[in-house]
């Protein structure tokens, strides 16, 4: 085991370690906007952060939305509870994100986070702050969340390890929902071993989340790696050639690489977005401005005007998804959009499960390098959604996957994503762990070093 | 005429449908609440499985096909009484489908669906403001949807009576008023009267609406498809002036809940009091209506009848049941019941004193008078008003009046009084 957590635990810490760290983070956060809230840590545990759509009792939790400004949850998310209960971790803050998780680049919020490796570029989203914090801090683990790629994408763009478990392995209690049937809490860290520590602590059945599972997770290591041709077709040439160098290296390490066809895999994009927007538009219905978060002052208004005033606080992408989602659910098109998307998801799960029976699926994590901020802002929603093609299949099917850096293009990392079969969470983590024995990740910042 | 109903019934669970909050009725508003039933961001529902057991029992009692697997949906609409702006309810995968309820007349009303759902909060309207009490938000309900098979007001009454009796035997608190939407169409189009509370209002609303539509049709006007509401004070219905588009609720599966395997849950064996009354009436050649009236909302009465029907004369047993109900003394033990039945069989008046003695197993005291004293009393009574003799000549039933007066005065042994009064009157007539 070579985890930063255990290294941190074994080291002598100065008495003012957390106070200094807090000051340092306050300063650097001015520049990178990694945190929505910084917390003065208590205890003497490994620093950890929580994505701002996951509830921490007594600390403002807004999911980077103005409509939730001032929402202080009266309870902890189950995952947060389980981590705190070990006494091994100290909370340092709530991390920035695309509003409610709606975005692939981290730009859909008031104060977008910036990529520490190149401030002119996006950090990836929606768990932008979690990735930036992991890239900045030497000793730190992040609780993040992925619906369609919100862990893999920013982990890849910031050059850290990002893990998304099998759907149902981690309780979602305390997560502010984006799309409940797709949302998965997961982790980012600087090593696969740190992720395993987090998973061991947090996994398993939770009575408060009916979709959580008591099934044991396993560790099956496969020597067979599958590349899906149709996915590679979407990858930028520069990244593609570097990726093939990586797979050659893997061959040298004893892996068998096979390329297969998967016709219509791109149907996962519309299927994913239709389901996600349908569910999101119902989840966002509760924000009407009178019980929590932003509150409308004028109670003389009639109810329609009252909640319309509140709902004006949603950002543009949130409004887009509410409108599209509401349309998709309407009686006249529900069959052809919502229900059909559900059947595509079932079909996708069956097909991928077959492939994953005795292999991992491997691909670059993102088809592009982190775009410049102004380029990302110019992209149309459809271009935006298309950039998720590599992360969506695993997310749509609820398969465990991990994103790991495999090379660097200048300062910028290139990352690969490895997908395993349902409940083979330890399998994909140990693949990453093995890779780390042959490849050393580069980190530009090491705040809080000892 | 076609009448259909959507009846909402609160289930007798101790906690709410998706959280641990109490369902007990309380005067203080907003005390039985938590992040889940208030819909706080991050909270999630977890199903109270006792609601499945009760709903399954109701579906079973209404002879529904019980689904093996059920799921829930989100019904989305904006209203301040709805904490999440959607209601968790059921649709195609409702717990019960295609059942029936047989009225006491023997006619059967088809049940389309029995579904589980959560109650919204309660809105209390003031002069210039409204208040919301979330104690009610998340209380488990079943909605029972009928086909439009009810043909008139009497059948509607009968339907509600039988339904309530069945629900009573499943343990539903029928003192909590039922809420229902009422569909009535005398013409081609369906008129829906929403949110009528209580049996009395339901019948009155139907009554008014039947007359209203009837008069329109008489004048050659076809009633239009619309939603109306019932006003308790004026006992009339009025158009709610809602847009007459089909309702758009944007249903999706509730993604925070999984499928539930209904086979895993037991059914509380239900009793159909209408059926029971029929069986007992047939067996004992007794009035079905009287039996139904005695047992419809009285489990103890039914138990007493079933346990004792072969021990006593049935008519006397039924009289005893009615006395027990009249004095509200619950269920009597075997000895008390036997004593009470002896009193009734002996023809004695039952009053508080008798009931008290019976319950305490003490011998019931009567004013025993000697035969000669009894004769003297009867003769004295007749002497005071000699016209009694003439009237007795014309109508022999007058003896009941004479005996009754004597019994009232002296609490004497009724059978003997009657016998002596008859003998004396007969002798006087000659
Ligand atoms: Zn509650």
mmCIF file with all atom_site columns, N, CA and C and ligand atoms in Angstrom, chain B residues 16 18-21 32-38 137, ligand 1:
data_model
loop_
_atom_site.group_PDB
_atom_site.id
_atom_site.type_symbol
_atom_site.label_atom_id
_atom_site.label_alt_id
_atom_site.label_comp_id
_atom_site.label_asym_id
_atom_site.label_entity_id
_atom_site.label_seq_id
_atom_site.pdbx_PDB_ins_code
_atom_site.Cartn_x
_atom_site.Cartn_y
_atom_site.Cartn_z
_atom_site.occupancy
_atom_site.B_iso_or_equiv
_atom_site.pdbx_formal_charge
_atom_site.auth_seq_id
_atom_site.auth_comp_id
_atom_site.auth_asym_id
_atom_site.auth_atom_id
_atom_site.pdbx_PDB_model_num
ATOM   1  N  N   . UNK B 1 16  ? -45.253 7.960  9.008  1.00 0.00 ? 16  UNK B N   1
ATOM   2  C  CA  . UNK B 1 16  ? -45.630 8.395  7.666  1.00 0.00 ? 16  UNK B CA  1
ATOM   3  C  C   . UNK B 1 16  ? -45.125 7.423  6.600  1.00 0.00 ? 16  UNK B C   1
ATOM   4  N  N   . UNK B 1 18  ? -42.992 7.755  4.048  1.00 0.00 ? 18  UNK B N   1
ATOM   5  C  CA  . UNK B 1 18  ? -41.591 7.724  3.624  1.00 0.00 ? 18  UNK B CA  1
ATOM   6  C  C   . UNK B 1 18  ? -40.606 8.217  4.675  1.00 0.00 ? 18  UNK B C   1
ATOM   7  N  N   . UNK B 1 19  ? -41.084 8.480  5.889  1.00 0.00 ? 19  UNK B N   1
ATOM   8  C  CA  . UNK B 1 19  ? -40.161 8.925  6.941  1.00 0.00 ? 19  UNK B CA  1
ATOM   9  C  C   . UNK B 1 19  ? -40.683 8.412  8.276  1.00 0.00 ? 19  UNK B C   1
ATOM   10 N  N   . UNK B 1 20  ? -39.977 8.711  9.351  1.00 0.00 ? 20  UNK B N   1
ATOM   11 C  CA  . UNK B 1 20  ? -40.351 8.174  10.658 1.00 0.00 ? 20  UNK B CA  1
ATOM   12 C  C   . UNK B 1 20  ? -41.316 9.057  11.432 1.00 0.00 ? 20  UNK B C   1
ATOM   13 N  N   . UNK B 1 21  ? -41.780 10.147 10.848 1.00 0.00 ? 21  UNK B N   1
ATOM   14 C  CA  . UNK B 1 21  ? -42.651 11.057 11.593 1.00 0.00 ? 21  UNK B CA  1
ATOM   15 C  C   . UNK B 1 21  ? -43.967 10.383 11.958 1.00 0.00 ? 21  UNK B C   1
ATOM   16 N  N   . UNK B 1 32  ? -44.990 17.275 13.496 1.00 0.00 ? 32  UNK B N   1
ATOM   17 C  CA  . UNK B 1 32  ? -44.632 15.951 12.989 1.00 0.00 ? 32  UNK B CA  1
ATOM   18 C  C   . UNK B 1 32  ? -43.986 16.092 11.607 1.00 0.00 ? 32  UNK B C   1
ATOM   19 N  N   . UNK B 1 33  ? -42.812 16.713 11.594 1.00 0.00 ? 33  UNK B N   1
ATOM   20 C  CA  . UNK B 1 33  ? -42.135 16.966 10.318 1.00 0.00 ? 33  UNK B CA  1
ATOM   21 C  C   . UNK B 1 33  ? -40.655 16.677 10.449 1.00 0.00 ? 33  UNK B C   1
ATOM   22 N  N   . UNK B 1 34  ? -40.009 16.409 9.309  1.00 0.00 ? 34  UNK B N   1
ATOM   23 C  CA  . UNK B 1 34  ? -38.575 16.156 9.274  1.00 0.00 ? 34  UNK B CA  1
ATOM   24 C  C   . UNK B 1 34  ? -38.067 16.531 7.880  1.00 0.00 ? 34  UNK B C   1
ATOM   25 N  N   . UNK B 1 35  ? -36.754 16.484 7.648  1.00 0.00 ? 35  UNK B N   1
ATOM   26 C  CA  . UNK B 1 35  ? -36.251 16.871 6.321  1.00 0.00 ? 35  UNK B CA  1
ATOM   27 C  C   . UNK B 1 35  ? -36.879 16.065 5.179  1.00 0.00 ? 35  UNK B C   1
ATOM   28 N  N   . UNK B 1 36  ? -37.275 14.822 5.450  1.00 0.00 ? 36  UNK B N   1
ATOM   29 C  CA  . UNK B 1 36  ? -37.798 13.997 4.363  1.00 0.00 ? 36  UNK B CA  1
ATOM   30 C  C   . UNK B 1 36  ? -39.196 14.454 3.960  1.00 0.00 ? 36  UNK B C   1
ATOM   31 N  N   . UNK B 1 37  ? -40.112 14.573 4.932  1.00 0.00 ? 37  UNK B N   1
ATOM   32 C  CA  . UNK B 1 37  ? -41.475 14.950 4.547  1.00 0.00 ? 37  UNK B CA  1
ATOM   33 C  C   . UNK B 1 37  ? -41.586 16.440 4.230  1.00 0.00 ? 37  UNK B C   1
ATOM   34 N  N   . UNK B 1 38  ? -40.544 17.225 4.565  1.00 0.00 ? 38  UNK B N   1
ATOM   35 C  CA  . UNK B 1 38  ? -40.519 18.623 4.142  1.00 0.00 ? 38  UNK B CA  1
ATOM   36 C  C   . UNK B 1 38  ? -39.811 18.762 2.792  1.00 0.00 ? 38  UNK B C   1
ATOM   37 N  N   . UNK B 1 137 ? -48.421 16.181 5.621  1.00 0.00 ? 137 UNK B N   1
ATOM   38 C  CA  . UNK B 1 137 ? -47.625 15.853 4.431  1.00 0.00 ? 137 UNK B CA  1
ATOM   39 C  C   . UNK B 1 137 ? -46.915 14.525 4.628  1.00 0.00 ? 137 UNK B C   1
HETATM 40 ZN ZN1 . LIG C 2 .   ? -41.094 13.294 8.273  1.00 0.00 ? 1   LIG C ZN1 1
#
